[in-house]
Short mmCIF file of the C-alpha atoms (twelve columns), coordinates in Angstrom:
data_MODEL
# 
_entry.id   MODEL 
# 
loop_
_atom_site.group_PDB 
_atom_site.id 
_atom_site.type_symbol 
_atom_site.label_atom_id 
_atom_site.label_alt_id 
_atom_site.label_comp_id 
_atom_site.label_asym_id 
_atom_site.label_seq_id 
_atom_site.Cartn_x 
_atom_site.Cartn_y 
_atom_site.Cartn_z 
_atom_site.pdbx_PDB_model_num 
ATOM 1   C CA . UNK A 1   12.468 -18.785 11.866  1 
ATOM 2   C CA . UNK A 2   16.234 -18.899 13.198  1 
ATOM 3   C CA . UNK A 3   18.375 -16.432 14.008  1 
ATOM 4   C CA . UNK A 4   20.480 -17.746 11.097  1 
ATOM 5   C CA . UNK A 5   17.739 -17.257 8.267   1 
ATOM 6   C CA . UNK A 6   18.695 -15.876 5.001   1 
ATOM 7   C CA . UNK A 7   16.967 -13.296 2.707   1 
ATOM 8   C CA . UNK A 8   16.131 -16.052 0.550   1 
ATOM 9   C CA . UNK A 9   13.895 -17.525 3.679   1 
ATOM 10  C CA . UNK A 10  12.412 -14.460 3.972   1 
ATOM 11  C CA . UNK A 11  11.681 -14.371 0.380   1 
ATOM 12  C CA . UNK A 12  10.066 -17.469 0.438   1 
ATOM 13  C CA . UNK A 13  7.463  -16.376 2.575   1 
ATOM 14  C CA . UNK A 14  8.589  -16.943 5.939   1 
ATOM 15  C CA . UNK A 15  8.608  -13.478 7.911   1 
ATOM 16  C CA . UNK A 16  11.543 -11.618 8.124   1 
ATOM 17  C CA . UNK A 17  13.909 -11.192 11.779  1 
ATOM 18  C CA . UNK A 18  13.275 -7.983  13.506  1 
ATOM 19  C CA . UNK A 19  16.591 -6.152  12.888  1 
ATOM 20  C CA . UNK A 20  17.906 -3.014  14.045  1 
ATOM 21  C CA . UNK A 21  17.276 0.007   11.893  1 
ATOM 22  C CA . UNK A 22  20.012 0.811   9.195   1 
ATOM 23  C CA . UNK A 23  21.512 3.809   10.609  1 
ATOM 24  C CA . UNK A 24  24.225 6.718   9.231   1 
ATOM 25  C CA . UNK A 25  27.090 4.712   11.705  1 
ATOM 26  C CA . UNK A 26  25.893 1.136   10.451  1 
ATOM 27  C CA . UNK A 27  26.024 2.280   6.881   1 
ATOM 28  C CA . UNK A 28  29.394 3.696   7.478   1 
ATOM 29  C CA . UNK A 29  30.917 0.579   9.094   1 
ATOM 30  C CA . UNK A 30  29.554 -1.317  5.793   1 
ATOM 31  C CA . UNK A 31  31.423 1.153   3.322   1 
ATOM 32  C CA . UNK A 32  34.278 0.458   5.525   1 
ATOM 33  C CA . UNK A 33  34.556 -2.957  4.044   1 
ATOM 34  C CA . UNK A 34  37.524 -2.681  1.763   1 
ATOM 35  C CA . UNK A 35  35.732 -4.262  -1.042  1 
ATOM 36  C CA . UNK A 36  33.182 -1.833  -0.919  1 
ATOM 37  C CA . UNK A 37  35.070 1.534   -0.505  1 
ATOM 38  C CA . UNK A 38  39.196 0.809   0.091   1 
ATOM 39  C CA . UNK A 39  40.497 3.806   2.267   1 
ATOM 40  C CA . UNK A 40  37.281 5.216   3.275   1 
ATOM 41  C CA . UNK A 41  37.967 7.700   6.322   1 
ATOM 42  C CA . UNK A 42  37.519 6.616   9.434   1 
ATOM 43  C CA . UNK A 43  35.611 10.101  10.098  1 
ATOM 44  C CA . UNK A 44  33.258 9.976   6.726   1 
ATOM 45  C CA . UNK A 45  31.018 12.807  6.823   1 
ATOM 46  C CA . UNK A 46  27.652 12.430  6.251   1 
ATOM 47  C CA . UNK A 47  27.682 14.692  3.888   1 
ATOM 48  C CA . UNK A 48  30.963 14.242  2.094   1 
ATOM 49  C CA . UNK A 49  30.758 13.077  -1.344  1 
ATOM 50  C CA . UNK A 50  30.663 9.795   -2.008  1 
ATOM 51  C CA . UNK A 51  31.506 8.015   -5.526  1 
ATOM 52  C CA . UNK A 52  30.803 4.489   -5.404  1 
ATOM 53  C CA . UNK A 53  31.463 2.457   -8.367  1 
ATOM 54  C CA . UNK A 54  29.429 -0.140  -9.800  1 
ATOM 55  C CA . UNK A 55  31.036 -3.150  -8.119  1 
ATOM 56  C CA . UNK A 56  31.318 -1.692  -5.052  1 
ATOM 57  C CA . UNK A 57  27.515 -0.559  -4.977  1 
ATOM 58  C CA . UNK A 58  26.822 -4.367  -5.640  1 
ATOM 59  C CA . UNK A 59  29.066 -5.743  -3.055  1 
ATOM 60  C CA . UNK A 60  26.984 -3.256  -0.636  1 
ATOM 61  C CA . UNK A 61  23.799 -4.741  -1.520  1 
ATOM 62  C CA . UNK A 62  24.820 -7.740  -1.469  1 
ATOM 63  C CA . UNK A 63  26.007 -7.210  2.092   1 
ATOM 64  C CA . UNK A 64  22.959 -5.472  3.269   1 
ATOM 65  C CA . UNK A 65  20.851 -8.322  1.724   1 
ATOM 66  C CA . UNK A 66  23.199 -11.130 3.682   1 
ATOM 67  C CA . UNK A 67  23.259 -8.765  7.170   1 
ATOM 68  C CA . UNK A 68  19.719 -7.269  7.041   1 
ATOM 69  C CA . UNK A 69  17.798 -9.512  4.957   1 
ATOM 70  C CA . UNK A 70  17.067 -6.590  2.761   1 
ATOM 71  C CA . UNK A 71  16.907 -7.022  -0.957  1 
ATOM 72  C CA . UNK A 72  16.791 -3.222  -2.770  1 
ATOM 73  C CA . UNK A 73  16.637 -2.572  -6.506  1 
ATOM 74  C CA . UNK A 74  17.712 0.766   -6.781  1 
ATOM 75  C CA . UNK A 75  16.717 2.531   -10.211 1 
ATOM 76  C CA . UNK A 76  19.462 4.704   -12.147 1 
ATOM 77  C CA . UNK A 77  17.719 7.825   -10.559 1 
ATOM 78  C CA . UNK A 78  18.114 6.302   -7.168  1 
ATOM 79  C CA . UNK A 79  21.892 5.261   -7.815  1 
ATOM 80  C CA . UNK A 80  22.581 8.852   -9.010  1 
ATOM 81  C CA . UNK A 81  21.590 9.999   -5.789  1 
ATOM 82  C CA . UNK A 82  23.485 8.125   -3.602  1 
ATOM 83  C CA . UNK A 83  26.438 11.189  -3.348  1 
ATOM 84  C CA . UNK A 84  26.930 11.058  0.405   1 
ATOM 85  C CA . UNK A 85  26.635 9.020   3.292   1 
ATOM 86  C CA . UNK A 86  23.521 10.911  4.109   1 
ATOM 87  C CA . UNK A 87  21.680 10.009  1.027   1 
ATOM 88  C CA . UNK A 88  22.644 6.497   0.827   1 
ATOM 89  C CA . UNK A 89  21.470 5.940   4.561   1 
ATOM 90  C CA . UNK A 90  18.124 7.626   3.845   1 
ATOM 91  C CA . UNK A 91  17.674 5.497   0.724   1 
ATOM 92  C CA . UNK A 92  18.614 2.177   2.718   1 
ATOM 93  C CA . UNK A 93  16.711 3.242   5.896   1 
ATOM 94  C CA . UNK A 94  13.364 3.894   3.557   1 
ATOM 95  C CA . UNK A 95  13.597 0.557   1.680   1 
ATOM 96  C CA . UNK A 96  14.059 -0.981  5.455   1 
ATOM 97  C CA . UNK A 97  10.891 1.154   7.108   1 
ATOM 98  C CA . UNK A 98  8.828  0.140   3.648   1 
ATOM 99  C CA . UNK A 99  9.695  -3.330  3.879   1 
ATOM 100 C CA . UNK A 100 8.828  -3.490  7.804   1 
ATOM 101 C CA . UNK A 101 5.485  -1.357  7.318   1 
ATOM 102 C CA . UNK A 102 4.859  -4.602  4.864   1 
ATOM 103 C CA . UNK A 103 5.449  -3.234  1.699   1 
ATOM 104 C CA . UNK A 104 4.749  -5.119  -1.166  1 
ATOM 105 C CA . UNK A 105 8.603  -5.823  -2.179  1 
ATOM 106 C CA . UNK A 106 10.369 -3.766  1.074   1 
ATOM 107 C CA . UNK A 107 10.733 -0.740  -1.282  1 
# 
């Protein structure tokens, strides 16, 4: 699989490319995208209260899929827990680890 493979390629049975882990800094960078969270402070603390609107969350998950090939489908309970950079990073990291460990659907 080429390095330009998409998440769709991975879902169609091809192995997912090796990716670096989703870290707090990576998620902070993704949140800095003006389409996700306009006006995010450069020094967003890990435990600072974070409120993502539904469109911001959809765009964030789209970007995660495009950049990392990671498809996640959080439940309402999961979304209710996305209250800080730390908690969002923990969720995405756990989803990525599940996929890398060969979880059935990446969760």
